[in-house]
PDB file of C-alpha atoms and ligand atoms in Angstrom:
ATOM      1  CA  UNK A  15     -31.313   9.411   6.916  1.00 48.00           C
ATOM      2  CA  UNK A  16     -28.039   9.148   8.865  1.00 61.00           C
ATOM      3  CA  UNK A  17     -26.929  12.573  10.175  1.00 70.00           C
ATOM      4  CA  UNK A  18     -23.309  12.932   9.082  1.00 88.00           C
ATOM      5  CA  UNK A  19     -22.709  16.353  10.660  1.00 96.00           C
ATOM      6  CA  UNK A  20     -19.929  16.771  13.226  1.00 97.00           C
ATOM      7  CA  UNK A  21     -20.780  16.586  16.911  1.00 95.00           C
ATOM      8  CA  UNK A  22     -18.708  17.726  19.850  1.00 95.00           C
ATOM      9  CA  UNK A  23     -16.361  14.855  20.804  1.00 94.00           C
ATOM     10  CA  UNK A  24     -16.095  13.431  17.260  1.00 95.00           C
ATOM     11  CA  UNK A  25     -12.512  12.789  16.184  1.00 96.00           C
ATOM     12  CA  UNK A  26     -11.792  14.545  12.872  1.00 97.00           C
ATOM     13  CA  UNK A  27      -8.804  14.261  10.538  1.00 97.00           C
ATOM     14  CA  UNK A  28      -7.260  17.496   9.243  1.00 97.00           C
ATOM     15  CA  UNK A  29      -5.838  16.682   5.822  1.00 97.00           C
ATOM     16  CA  UNK A  30      -3.605  18.969   3.768  1.00 97.00           C
ATOM     17  CA  UNK A  31      -2.593  17.857   0.273  1.00 96.00           C
ATOM     18  CA  UNK A  32       0.330  15.418   0.430  1.00 95.00           C
ATOM     19  CA  UNK A  33       0.616  15.648   4.227  1.00 94.00           C
ATOM     20  CA  UNK A  34      -0.092  13.035   6.920  1.00 95.00           C
ATOM     21  CA  UNK A  35      -3.429  13.392   8.747  1.00 96.00           C
ATOM     22  CA  UNK A  36      -3.725  15.281  12.033  1.00 95.00           C
ATOM     23  CA  UNK A  37      -6.338  13.744  14.345  1.00 95.00           C
ATOM     24  CA  UNK A  38      -8.247  16.173  16.563  1.00 95.00           C
ATOM     25  CA  UNK A  39     -11.199  15.634  18.953  1.00 95.00           C
ATOM     26  CA  UNK A  40     -13.790  18.323  18.225  1.00 96.00           C
ATOM     27  CA  UNK A  41     -14.439  20.674  21.140  1.00 95.00           C
ATOM     28  CA  UNK A  42     -15.588  24.236  21.689  1.00 97.00           C
ATOM     29  CA  UNK A  43     -12.769  26.753  21.963  1.00 95.00           C
ATOM     30  CA  UNK A  44      -9.048  26.411  21.277  1.00 94.00           C
ATOM     31  CA  UNK A  45      -7.610  22.867  21.078  1.00 93.00           C
ATOM     32  CA  UNK A  46      -3.906  22.127  21.542  1.00 90.00           C
ATOM     33  CA  UNK A  47      -2.500  20.428  18.444  1.00 87.00           C
ATOM     34  CA  UNK A  48       0.871  18.676  18.807  1.00 77.00           C
ATOM     35  CA  UNK A  49       3.787  20.974  19.565  1.00 79.00           C
ATOM     36  CA  UNK A  50       2.701  23.443  16.919  1.00 69.00           C
ATOM     37  CA  UNK A  51       0.058  25.438  18.704  1.00 87.00           C
ATOM     38  CA  UNK A  52      -3.700  25.611  19.036  1.00 92.00           C
ATOM     39  CA  UNK A  53      -6.586  25.488  16.595  1.00 94.00           C
ATOM     40  CA  UNK A  54     -10.211  26.575  17.041  1.00 95.00           C
ATOM     41  CA  UNK A  55     -12.668  24.251  15.281  1.00 96.00           C
ATOM     42  CA  UNK A  56     -15.827  25.422  17.116  1.00 96.00           C
ATOM     43  CA  UNK A  57     -17.420  26.465  13.804  1.00 95.00           C
ATOM     44  CA  UNK A  58     -17.176  22.865  12.546  1.00 96.00           C
ATOM     45  CA  UNK A  59     -19.627  21.551  15.161  1.00 96.00           C
ATOM     46  CA  UNK A  60     -22.898  21.024  13.282  1.00 97.00           C
ATOM     47  CA  UNK A  61     -21.172  21.266   9.865  1.00 97.00           C
ATOM     48  CA  UNK A  62     -20.843  18.485   7.306  1.00 96.00           C
ATOM     49  CA  UNK A  63     -17.433  16.816   6.766  1.00 97.00           C
ATOM     50  CA  UNK A  64     -15.198  18.210   4.028  1.00 97.00           C
ATOM     51  CA  UNK A  65     -15.037  21.909   4.871  1.00 96.00           C
ATOM     52  CA  UNK A  66     -11.753  23.826   4.529  1.00 97.00           C
ATOM     53  CA  UNK A  67      -9.943  25.443   7.485  1.00 96.00           C
ATOM     54  CA  UNK A  68      -6.731  27.486   7.590  1.00 94.00           C
ATOM     55  CA  UNK A  69      -4.102  26.713  10.231  1.00 93.00           C
ATOM     56  CA  UNK A  70      -0.555  28.088  10.452  1.00 90.00           C
ATOM     57  CA  UNK A  71      -0.743  29.323   6.858  1.00 91.00           C
ATOM     58  CA  UNK A  72      -1.860  25.977   5.420  1.00 94.00           C
ATOM     59  CA  UNK A  73      -5.242  24.857   4.109  1.00 96.00           C
ATOM     60  CA  UNK A  74      -6.777  21.650   5.523  1.00 97.00           C
ATOM     61  CA  UNK A  75      -9.972  19.720   4.860  1.00 98.00           C
ATOM     62  CA  UNK A  76     -11.841  18.473   7.928  1.00 98.00           C
ATOM     63  CA  UNK A  77     -12.638  14.872   7.026  1.00 98.00           C
ATOM     64  CA  UNK A  78     -13.759  11.687   8.736  1.00 96.00           C
ATOM     65  CA  UNK A  79     -10.673   9.616   9.666  1.00 97.00           C
ATOM     66  CA  UNK A  80     -10.230   6.525   7.497  1.00 97.00           C
ATOM     67  CA  UNK A  81      -8.879   3.283   8.937  1.00 97.00           C
ATOM     68  CA  UNK A  82      -5.597   4.147   7.159  1.00 97.00           C
ATOM     69  CA  UNK A  83      -5.520   7.533   8.976  1.00 97.00           C
ATOM     70  CA  UNK A  84      -6.141   5.794  12.311  1.00 97.00           C
ATOM     71  CA  UNK A  85      -3.400   3.193  11.728  1.00 95.00           C
ATOM     72  CA  UNK A  86      -0.873   5.791  10.574  1.00 93.00           C
ATOM     73  CA  UNK A  87      -1.299   7.884  13.728  1.00 90.00           C
ATOM     74  CA  UNK A  88      -1.094   4.997  16.256  1.00 93.00           C
ATOM     75  CA  UNK A  89       1.380   5.135  19.123  1.00 88.00           C
ATOM     76  CA  UNK A  90       3.162   1.778  18.987  1.00 82.00           C
ATOM     77  CA  UNK A  91       4.109  -0.461  21.885  1.00 80.00           C
ATOM     78  CA  UNK A  92       3.466  -4.148  21.116  1.00 75.00           C
ATOM     79  CA  UNK A  93       3.993  -5.364  17.537  1.00 86.00           C
ATOM     80  CA  UNK A  94       0.852  -4.224  15.705  1.00 91.00           C
ATOM     81  CA  UNK A  95      -1.117  -6.117  13.110  1.00 96.00           C
ATOM     82  CA  UNK A  96      -0.583  -5.005   9.496  1.00 96.00           C
ATOM     83  CA  UNK A  97      -3.552  -3.569   7.577  1.00 96.00           C
ATOM     84  CA  UNK A  98      -3.629  -6.542   5.154  1.00 97.00           C
ATOM     85  CA  UNK A  99      -3.861  -9.025   8.031  1.00 98.00           C
ATOM     86  CA  UNK A 100      -6.336  -6.918  10.036  1.00 98.00           C
ATOM     87  CA  UNK A 101      -8.724  -6.707   7.106  1.00 98.00           C
ATOM     88  CA  UNK A 102      -8.469 -10.413   6.270  1.00 98.00           C
ATOM     89  CA  UNK A 103      -8.960 -11.359   9.937  1.00 98.00           C
ATOM     90  CA  UNK A 104     -12.176  -9.319   9.970  1.00 98.00           C
ATOM     91  CA  UNK A 105     -13.307 -11.069   6.782  1.00 98.00           C
ATOM     92  CA  UNK A 106     -12.518 -14.537   8.187  1.00 98.00           C
ATOM     93  CA  UNK A 107     -14.199 -13.694  11.510  1.00 98.00           C
ATOM     94  CA  UNK A 108     -17.317 -12.314   9.785  1.00 98.00           C
ATOM     95  CA  UNK A 109     -17.125  -8.958  11.577  1.00 98.00           C
ATOM     96  CA  UNK A 110     -20.068  -6.730  10.623  1.00 98.00           C
ATOM     97  CA  UNK A 111     -21.722  -3.454  11.716  1.00 98.00           C
ATOM     98  CA  UNK A 112     -23.675  -3.755  14.975  1.00 98.00           C
ATOM     99  CA  UNK A 113     -21.841  -6.925  16.117  1.00 98.00           C
ATOM    100  CA  UNK A 114     -20.409  -7.681  19.547  1.00 98.00           C
ATOM    101  CA  UNK A 115     -16.834  -8.815  18.850  1.00 98.00           C
ATOM    102  CA  UNK A 116     -14.224 -10.076  21.317  1.00 98.00           C
ATOM    103  CA  UNK A 117     -10.462  -9.979  20.839  1.00 98.00           C
ATOM    104  CA  UNK A 118      -7.283 -10.911  22.694  1.00 98.00           C
ATOM    105  CA  UNK A 119      -4.688  -9.551  23.210  1.00 97.00           C
ATOM    106  CA  UNK A 120      -5.191  -5.846  22.986  1.00 98.00           C
ATOM    107  CA  UNK A 121      -1.475  -5.063  22.395  1.00 97.00           C
ATOM    108  CA  UNK A 122      -1.249  -1.528  21.015  1.00 96.00           C
ATOM    109  CA  UNK A 123      -4.928  -1.530  20.045  1.00 97.00           C
ATOM    110  CA  UNK A 124      -4.429  -1.499  16.265  1.00 97.00           C
ATOM    111  CA  UNK A 125      -6.744  -4.440  15.662  1.00 98.00           C
ATOM    112  CA  UNK A 126      -9.114  -3.077  18.314  1.00 98.00           C
ATOM    113  CA  UNK A 127      -9.404   0.126  16.268  1.00 98.00           C
ATOM    114  CA  UNK A 128     -10.052  -1.820  13.056  1.00 98.00           C
ATOM    115  CA  UNK A 129     -12.761  -3.854  14.817  1.00 98.00           C
ATOM    116  CA  UNK A 130     -14.353  -0.774  16.425  1.00 98.00           C
ATOM    117  CA  UNK A 131     -14.319   1.028  13.057  1.00 98.00           C
ATOM    118  CA  UNK A 132     -16.113  -1.906  11.393  1.00 98.00           C
ATOM    119  CA  UNK A 133     -18.741  -2.683  14.069  1.00 98.00           C
ATOM    120  CA  UNK A 134     -19.671   1.019  14.091  1.00 97.00           C
ATOM    121  CA  UNK A 135     -21.469   3.078  16.719  1.00 95.00           C
ATOM    122  CA  UNK A 136     -24.118   0.379  17.262  1.00 97.00           C
ATOM    123  CA  UNK A 137     -21.520  -2.367  17.787  1.00 98.00           C
ATOM    124  CA  UNK A 138     -19.286  -3.348  20.711  1.00 98.00           C
ATOM    125  CA  UNK A 139     -15.764  -4.675  21.109  1.00 98.00           C
ATOM    126  CA  UNK A 140     -14.513  -6.443  24.238  1.00 98.00           C
ATOM    127  CA  UNK A 141     -10.717  -6.495  24.243  1.00 98.00           C
ATOM    128  CA  UNK A 142      -8.740  -8.701  26.663  1.00 98.00           C
ATOM    129  CA  UNK A 143      -5.079  -8.516  27.616  1.00 98.00           C
ATOM    130  CA  UNK A 144      -3.244 -10.088  30.521  1.00 98.00           C
ATOM    131  CA  UNK A 145      -0.924  -7.087  30.854  1.00 97.00           C
ATOM    132  CA  UNK A 146      -2.104  -3.800  32.289  1.00 97.00           C
ATOM    133  CA  UNK A 147       0.568  -1.769  30.466  1.00 96.00           C
ATOM    134  CA  UNK A 148      -0.708  -3.021  27.095  1.00 96.00           C
ATOM    135  CA  UNK A 149      -4.306  -2.374  28.121  1.00 97.00           C
ATOM    136  CA  UNK A 150      -3.347   1.214  28.981  1.00 97.00           C
ATOM    137  CA  UNK A 151      -1.514   1.676  25.665  1.00 96.00           C
ATOM    138  CA  UNK A 152      -4.408   0.207  23.683  1.00 97.00           C
ATOM    139  CA  UNK A 153      -6.962   2.296  25.580  1.00 97.00           C
ATOM    140  CA  UNK A 154      -5.011   5.465  24.819  1.00 96.00           C
ATOM    141  CA  UNK A 155      -4.906   4.677  21.087  1.00 97.00           C
ATOM    142  CA  UNK A 156      -8.601   3.725  21.002  1.00 98.00           C
ATOM    143  CA  UNK A 157      -9.522   6.960  22.791  1.00 97.00           C
ATOM    144  CA  UNK A 158      -7.428   9.034  20.363  1.00 95.00           C
ATOM    145  CA  UNK A 159      -9.303   7.290  17.513  1.00 97.00           C
ATOM    146  CA  UNK A 160     -12.631   8.354  19.069  1.00 96.00           C
ATOM    147  CA  UNK A 161     -13.920   4.821  19.775  1.00 97.00           C
ATOM    148  CA  UNK A 162     -13.743   4.606  23.573  1.00 97.00           C
ATOM    149  CA  UNK A 163     -17.537   4.447  23.924  1.00 97.00           C
ATOM    150  CA  UNK A 164     -17.764   1.213  21.921  1.00 98.00           C
ATOM    151  CA  UNK A 165     -14.770  -0.674  23.386  1.00 98.00           C
ATOM    152  CA  UNK A 166     -14.484  -2.382  26.802  1.00 98.00           C
ATOM    153  CA  UNK A 167     -10.971  -3.344  27.940  1.00 98.00           C
ATOM    154  CA  UNK A 168     -10.529  -6.209  30.391  1.00 98.00           C
ATOM    155  CA  UNK A 169      -7.462  -7.493  32.174  1.00 98.00           C
ATOM    156  CA  UNK A 170      -7.590 -11.278  31.861  1.00 98.00           C
ATOM    157  CA  UNK A 171      -5.371 -14.161  30.840  1.00 98.00           C
ATOM    158  CA  UNK A 172      -7.713 -15.792  28.340  1.00 98.00           C
ATOM    159  CA  UNK A 173      -5.459 -18.842  27.817  1.00 98.00           C
ATOM    160  CA  UNK A 174      -5.673 -19.648  31.530  1.00 98.00           C
ATOM    161  CA  UNK A 175      -9.125 -18.298  32.450  1.00 98.00           C
ATOM    162  CA  UNK A 176     -11.004 -18.420  29.127  1.00 98.00           C
ATOM    163  CA  UNK A 177     -13.343 -15.923  27.467  1.00 98.00           C
ATOM    164  CA  UNK A 178     -16.248 -15.458  29.902  1.00 98.00           C
ATOM    165  CA  UNK A 179     -18.735 -13.968  27.423  1.00 98.00           C
ATOM    166  CA  UNK A 180     -21.775 -15.347  25.612  1.00 98.00           C
ATOM    167  CA  UNK A 181     -23.465 -14.578  22.294  1.00 98.00           C
ATOM    168  CA  UNK A 182     -20.413 -12.963  20.733  1.00 98.00           C
ATOM    169  CA  UNK A 183     -20.608 -12.755  16.921  1.00 98.00           C
ATOM    170  CA  UNK A 184     -16.861 -12.985  16.242  1.00 98.00           C
ATOM    171  CA  UNK A 185     -13.645 -13.609  18.172  1.00 98.00           C
ATOM    172  CA  UNK A 186     -10.209 -12.544  16.949  1.00 98.00           C
ATOM    173  CA  UNK A 187      -7.060 -13.864  18.659  1.00 98.00           C
ATOM    174  CA  UNK A 188      -3.625 -12.271  18.243  1.00 98.00           C
ATOM    175  CA  UNK A 189      -1.615 -13.925  21.012  1.00 98.00           C
ATOM    176  CA  UNK A 190       1.020 -16.681  21.183  1.00 98.00           C
ATOM    177  CA  UNK A 191      -1.248 -19.600  22.250  1.00 98.00           C
ATOM    178  CA  UNK A 192      -4.585 -19.302  20.454  1.00 98.00           C
ATOM    179  CA  UNK A 193      -5.223 -23.064  20.757  1.00 98.00           C
ATOM    180  CA  UNK A 194      -5.524 -22.638  24.524  1.00 98.00           C
ATOM    181  CA  UNK A 195      -8.439 -20.196  24.029  1.00 98.00           C
ATOM    182  CA  UNK A 196     -10.433 -22.057  21.389  1.00 98.00           C
ATOM    183  CA  UNK A 197     -12.625 -24.116  23.725  1.00 98.00           C
ATOM    184  CA  UNK A 198     -13.884 -21.120  25.686  1.00 98.00           C
ATOM    185  CA  UNK A 199     -14.105 -19.132  22.441  1.00 98.00           C
ATOM    186  CA  UNK A 200     -16.494 -21.739  21.037  1.00 98.00           C
ATOM    187  CA  UNK A 201     -18.712 -21.480  24.110  1.00 98.00           C
ATOM    188  CA  UNK A 202     -18.679 -17.655  23.855  1.00 98.00           C
ATOM    189  CA  UNK A 203     -19.682 -17.560  20.178  1.00 98.00           C
ATOM    190  CA  UNK A 204     -23.233 -17.505  18.835  1.00 98.00           C
ATOM    191  CA  UNK A 205     -23.977 -20.440  16.550  1.00 98.00           C
ATOM    192  CA  UNK A 206     -22.814 -19.344  13.118  1.00 98.00           C
ATOM    193  CA  UNK A 207     -20.115 -17.099  14.626  1.00 98.00           C
ATOM    194  CA  UNK A 208     -16.434 -17.339  13.704  1.00 98.00           C
ATOM    195  CA  UNK A 209     -13.108 -17.309  15.481  1.00 98.00           C
ATOM    196  CA  UNK A 210     -10.034 -16.089  13.571  1.00 99.00           C
ATOM    197  CA  UNK A 211      -6.423 -16.313  14.743  1.00 98.00           C
ATOM    198  CA  UNK A 212      -3.107 -14.704  13.844  1.00 98.00           C
ATOM    199  CA  UNK A 213       0.211 -16.422  14.603  1.00 98.00           C
ATOM    200  CA  UNK A 214       3.706 -15.786  13.228  1.00 98.00           C
ATOM    201  CA  UNK A 215       5.032 -19.378  12.973  1.00 98.00           C
ATOM    202  CA  UNK A 216       4.038 -22.588  11.197  1.00 98.00           C
ATOM    203  CA  UNK A 217       4.207 -24.523  14.471  1.00 98.00           C
ATOM    204  CA  UNK A 218       1.640 -22.212  16.062  1.00 98.00           C
ATOM    205  CA  UNK A 219      -0.579 -22.377  12.977  1.00 98.00           C
ATOM    206  CA  UNK A 220      -0.491 -26.178  12.891  1.00 98.00           C
ATOM    207  CA  UNK A 221      -1.373 -26.458  16.557  1.00 98.00           C
ATOM    208  CA  UNK A 222      -4.189 -23.936  16.134  1.00 98.00           C
ATOM    209  CA  UNK A 223      -5.725 -25.685  13.131  1.00 98.00           C
ATOM    210  CA  UNK A 224      -5.505 -29.082  14.865  1.00 98.00           C
ATOM    211  CA  UNK A 225      -7.331 -27.606  17.867  1.00 98.00           C
ATOM    212  CA  UNK A 226     -10.001 -26.020  15.638  1.00 98.00           C
ATOM    213  CA  UNK A 227     -10.609 -29.417  14.008  1.00 98.00           C
ATOM    214  CA  UNK A 228     -10.632 -31.463  17.202  1.00 98.00           C
ATOM    215  CA  UNK A 229     -13.038 -29.010  18.876  1.00 98.00           C
ATOM    216  CA  UNK A 230     -15.526 -29.482  16.028  1.00 98.00           C
ATOM    217  CA  UNK A 231     -15.305 -26.046  14.417  1.00 98.00           C
ATOM    218  CA  UNK A 232     -16.669 -26.014  10.866  1.00 98.00           C
ATOM    219  CA  UNK A 233     -15.210 -24.254   7.772  1.00 98.00           C
ATOM    220  CA  UNK A 234     -11.659 -24.474   9.132  1.00 98.00           C
ATOM    221  CA  UNK A 235      -9.285 -22.433   6.953  1.00 98.00           C
ATOM    222  CA  UNK A 236      -5.653 -21.369   6.993  1.00 98.00           C
ATOM    223  CA  UNK A 237      -4.211 -18.602   4.827  1.00 98.00           C
ATOM    224  CA  UNK A 238      -1.224 -16.300   4.433  1.00 98.00           C
ATOM    225  CA  UNK A 239      -1.394 -12.971   2.605  1.00 97.00           C
ATOM    226  CA  UNK A 240       1.548 -11.506   0.703  1.00 96.00           C
ATOM    227  CA  UNK A 241       1.333  -7.874  -0.358  1.00 95.00           C
ATOM    228  CA  UNK A 242       3.606  -6.339  -2.976  1.00 96.00           C
ATOM    229  CA  UNK A 243       3.749  -2.610  -3.676  1.00 96.00           C
ATOM    230  CA  UNK A 244       3.926  -1.356  -7.251  1.00 97.00           C
ATOM    231  CA  UNK A 245       5.911   1.563  -8.672  1.00 96.00           C
ATOM    232  CA  UNK A 246       3.671   3.155 -11.241  1.00 96.00           C
ATOM    233  CA  UNK A 247       5.614   5.221 -13.758  1.00 93.00           C
ATOM    234  CA  UNK A 248       5.058   6.489 -17.263  1.00 93.00           C
ATOM    235  CA  UNK A 249       5.793   3.292 -19.197  1.00 94.00           C
ATOM    236  CA  UNK A 250       8.000   1.925 -16.377  1.00 93.00           C
ATOM    237  CA  UNK A 251       5.474   0.322 -14.076  1.00 96.00           C
ATOM    238  CA  UNK A 252       6.926  -2.573 -12.073  1.00 97.00           C
ATOM    239  CA  UNK A 253       6.783  -4.282  -8.655  1.00 96.00           C
ATOM    240  CA  UNK A 254       8.656  -2.576  -5.809  1.00 94.00           C
ATOM    241  CA  UNK A 255      12.048  -4.155  -5.082  1.00 93.00           C
ATOM    242  CA  UNK A 256      11.398  -4.384  -1.347  1.00 92.00           C
ATOM    243  CA  UNK A 257       8.612  -6.490   0.075  1.00 91.00           C
ATOM    244  CA  UNK A 258       7.455  -7.402   3.571  1.00 90.00           C
ATOM    245  CA  UNK A 259       8.289 -11.115   3.255  1.00 89.00           C
ATOM    246  CA  UNK A 260       6.526 -12.418   6.328  1.00 95.00           C
ATOM    247  CA  UNK A 261       4.032 -11.215   8.906  1.00 96.00           C
ATOM    248  CA  UNK A 262       1.810 -14.063  10.132  1.00 98.00           C
ATOM    249  CA  UNK A 263      -0.549 -16.907   9.319  1.00 98.00           C
ATOM    250  CA  UNK A 264      -4.306 -16.661   9.697  1.00 98.00           C
ATOM    251  CA  UNK A 265      -6.673 -19.460  10.650  1.00 98.00           C
ATOM    252  CA  UNK A 266     -10.413 -19.520  11.246  1.00 98.00           C
ATOM    253  CA  UNK A 267     -13.337 -21.752  12.084  1.00 98.00           C
ATOM    254  CA  UNK A 268     -17.087 -21.476  12.636  1.00 98.00           C
ATOM    255  CA  UNK A 269     -19.234 -22.622  15.552  1.00 98.00           C
ATOM    256  CA  UNK A 270     -22.260 -24.563  14.353  1.00 96.00           C
ATOM    257  CA  UNK A 271     -23.001 -27.269  16.958  1.00 87.00           C
TER     258      UNK A 271
HETATM  259  C1  SAM B 323       1.164  -9.027  19.339  1.00 88.20           C
HETATM  260  S1  SAM B 323       0.296  -8.316  20.653  1.00 88.20           S
HETATM  261  C2  SAM B 323      -1.287  -7.933  19.933  1.00 88.20           C
HETATM  262  C3  SAM B 323      -1.212  -6.762  18.986  1.00 88.20           C
HETATM  263  C4  SAM B 323      -2.561  -6.196  18.647  1.00 88.20           C
HETATM  264  N1  SAM B 323      -3.387  -7.126  17.903  1.00 88.20           N
HETATM  265  C5  SAM B 323      -2.393  -4.919  17.847  1.00 88.20           C
HETATM  266  O1  SAM B 323      -2.681  -4.928  16.639  1.00 88.20           O
HETATM  267  O2  SAM B 323      -1.967  -3.897  18.403  1.00 88.20           O
HETATM  268  C6  SAM B 323      -0.085  -9.696  21.682  1.00 88.20           C
HETATM  269  C7  SAM B 323      -0.763  -9.308  22.985  1.00 88.20           C
HETATM  270  O3  SAM B 323      -1.336 -10.484  23.546  1.00 88.20           O
HETATM  271  C8  SAM B 323      -1.256 -10.390  24.949  1.00 88.20           C
HETATM  272  N2  SAM B 323      -1.399 -11.754  25.466  1.00 88.20           N
HETATM  273  C9  SAM B 323      -0.526 -12.775  25.306  1.00 88.20           C
HETATM  274  N3  SAM B 323      -1.030 -13.900  25.886  1.00 88.20           N
HETATM  275  C10 SAM B 323      -2.241 -13.548  26.417  1.00 88.20           C
HETATM  276  C11 SAM B 323      -3.224 -14.263  27.161  1.00 88.20           C
HETATM  277  N4  SAM B 323      -3.072 -15.546  27.458  1.00 88.20           N
HETATM  278  N5  SAM B 323      -4.344 -13.600  27.564  1.00 88.20           N
HETATM  279  C12 SAM B 323      -4.500 -12.274  27.270  1.00 88.20           C
HETATM  280  N6  SAM B 323      -3.594 -11.559  26.567  1.00 88.20           N
HETATM  281  C13 SAM B 323      -2.475 -12.181  26.150  1.00 88.20           C
HETATM  282  C14 SAM B 323       0.101  -9.737  25.184  1.00 88.20           C
HETATM  283  O4  SAM B 323       0.174  -9.161  26.480  1.00 88.20           O
HETATM  284  C15 SAM B 323       0.173  -8.732  24.042  1.00 88.20           C
HETATM  285  O5  SAM B 323      -0.316  -7.484  24.466  1.00 88.20           O
END
C-alpha cells in the first residue's frame, strides 16, 4: 500500500478554518514562515496528513496541498492559465499518472504545476521557454510546490528549433504561435499521444486547427470553456453578476500515423 506519511522535504499546506493555505517544506528544526516568524514541524515527519498544530495562537491542520492551494499561492509573472483551462487542457492532452509530458512556454509555471501534480512522482514534465527570466520564475514556483524533482526546465525557442524529444505521451502549448511547433510536436509524441494548445484569439485558433488538420493529426477538436460562479443563499440562489468573459480557446489533436 502507498505510504502516505510525511517525509522530510515534502511540501505541506497549513490550513486554518476560513484562511488561505500556508505552504511549508518539511524540515527538521525551526522553519521561517513568511514575515510572521518560525514554526517547528519536526514532529510531523513520519506522521500521517491531517494532524493539528498550533502556531501564533491559531490551530492549523497539516494537509497535502491541493492543486487549488498550489495555484492560490503562486507568484505571478507571465499571465497564468486559469484552473478551468488547465484542467481541460490536461483532459484534451490525455495527461495521466506516470506520463512524460512536454509543455511550452513555462511562463509562471502554473500549468507546469498542474501537469506535475497530475503525472505524480513516477511521471516527468519537460518545460520549455525561450526566456530565462520566465524559466527562473517558473522554477521558483515549481520548487515552492515541491515538484522540482519531476520537472526539467529547458531554455529553447520551440517555434524556431522544435521539440527535440521522443516518446512523449502529451504535449501542451501555451505560447503565441502553436502552429509553428506542431510538426516537431508530432514527431516527439508516441503514437496515440495528444497535443493540446491554448490561444487567446480566434485567428490563432483557426491557424492552429488548420495546421493540426494539414499535419494529419486525428481527433482534431476546438473548444472554449465559460465558467460562471453561483451565489448560494437561503432561497436566493442565483448566478454571480460578474463573470470572466474570455480567457482562451483550446485545440487538440492526436498522433496516430
Ligand atoms: C502566457 S505564458 C505561459 C503561461 C504558463 N502556461 C502559466 O500557466 O504560467 C507564454 C510563455 O511562452 C513563452 N514563449 C513564447 N514563444 C515561445 C517559443 N517560441 N518557444 C518557447 N517559449 C515561448 C514566453 O516566453 C512565455 O513565458
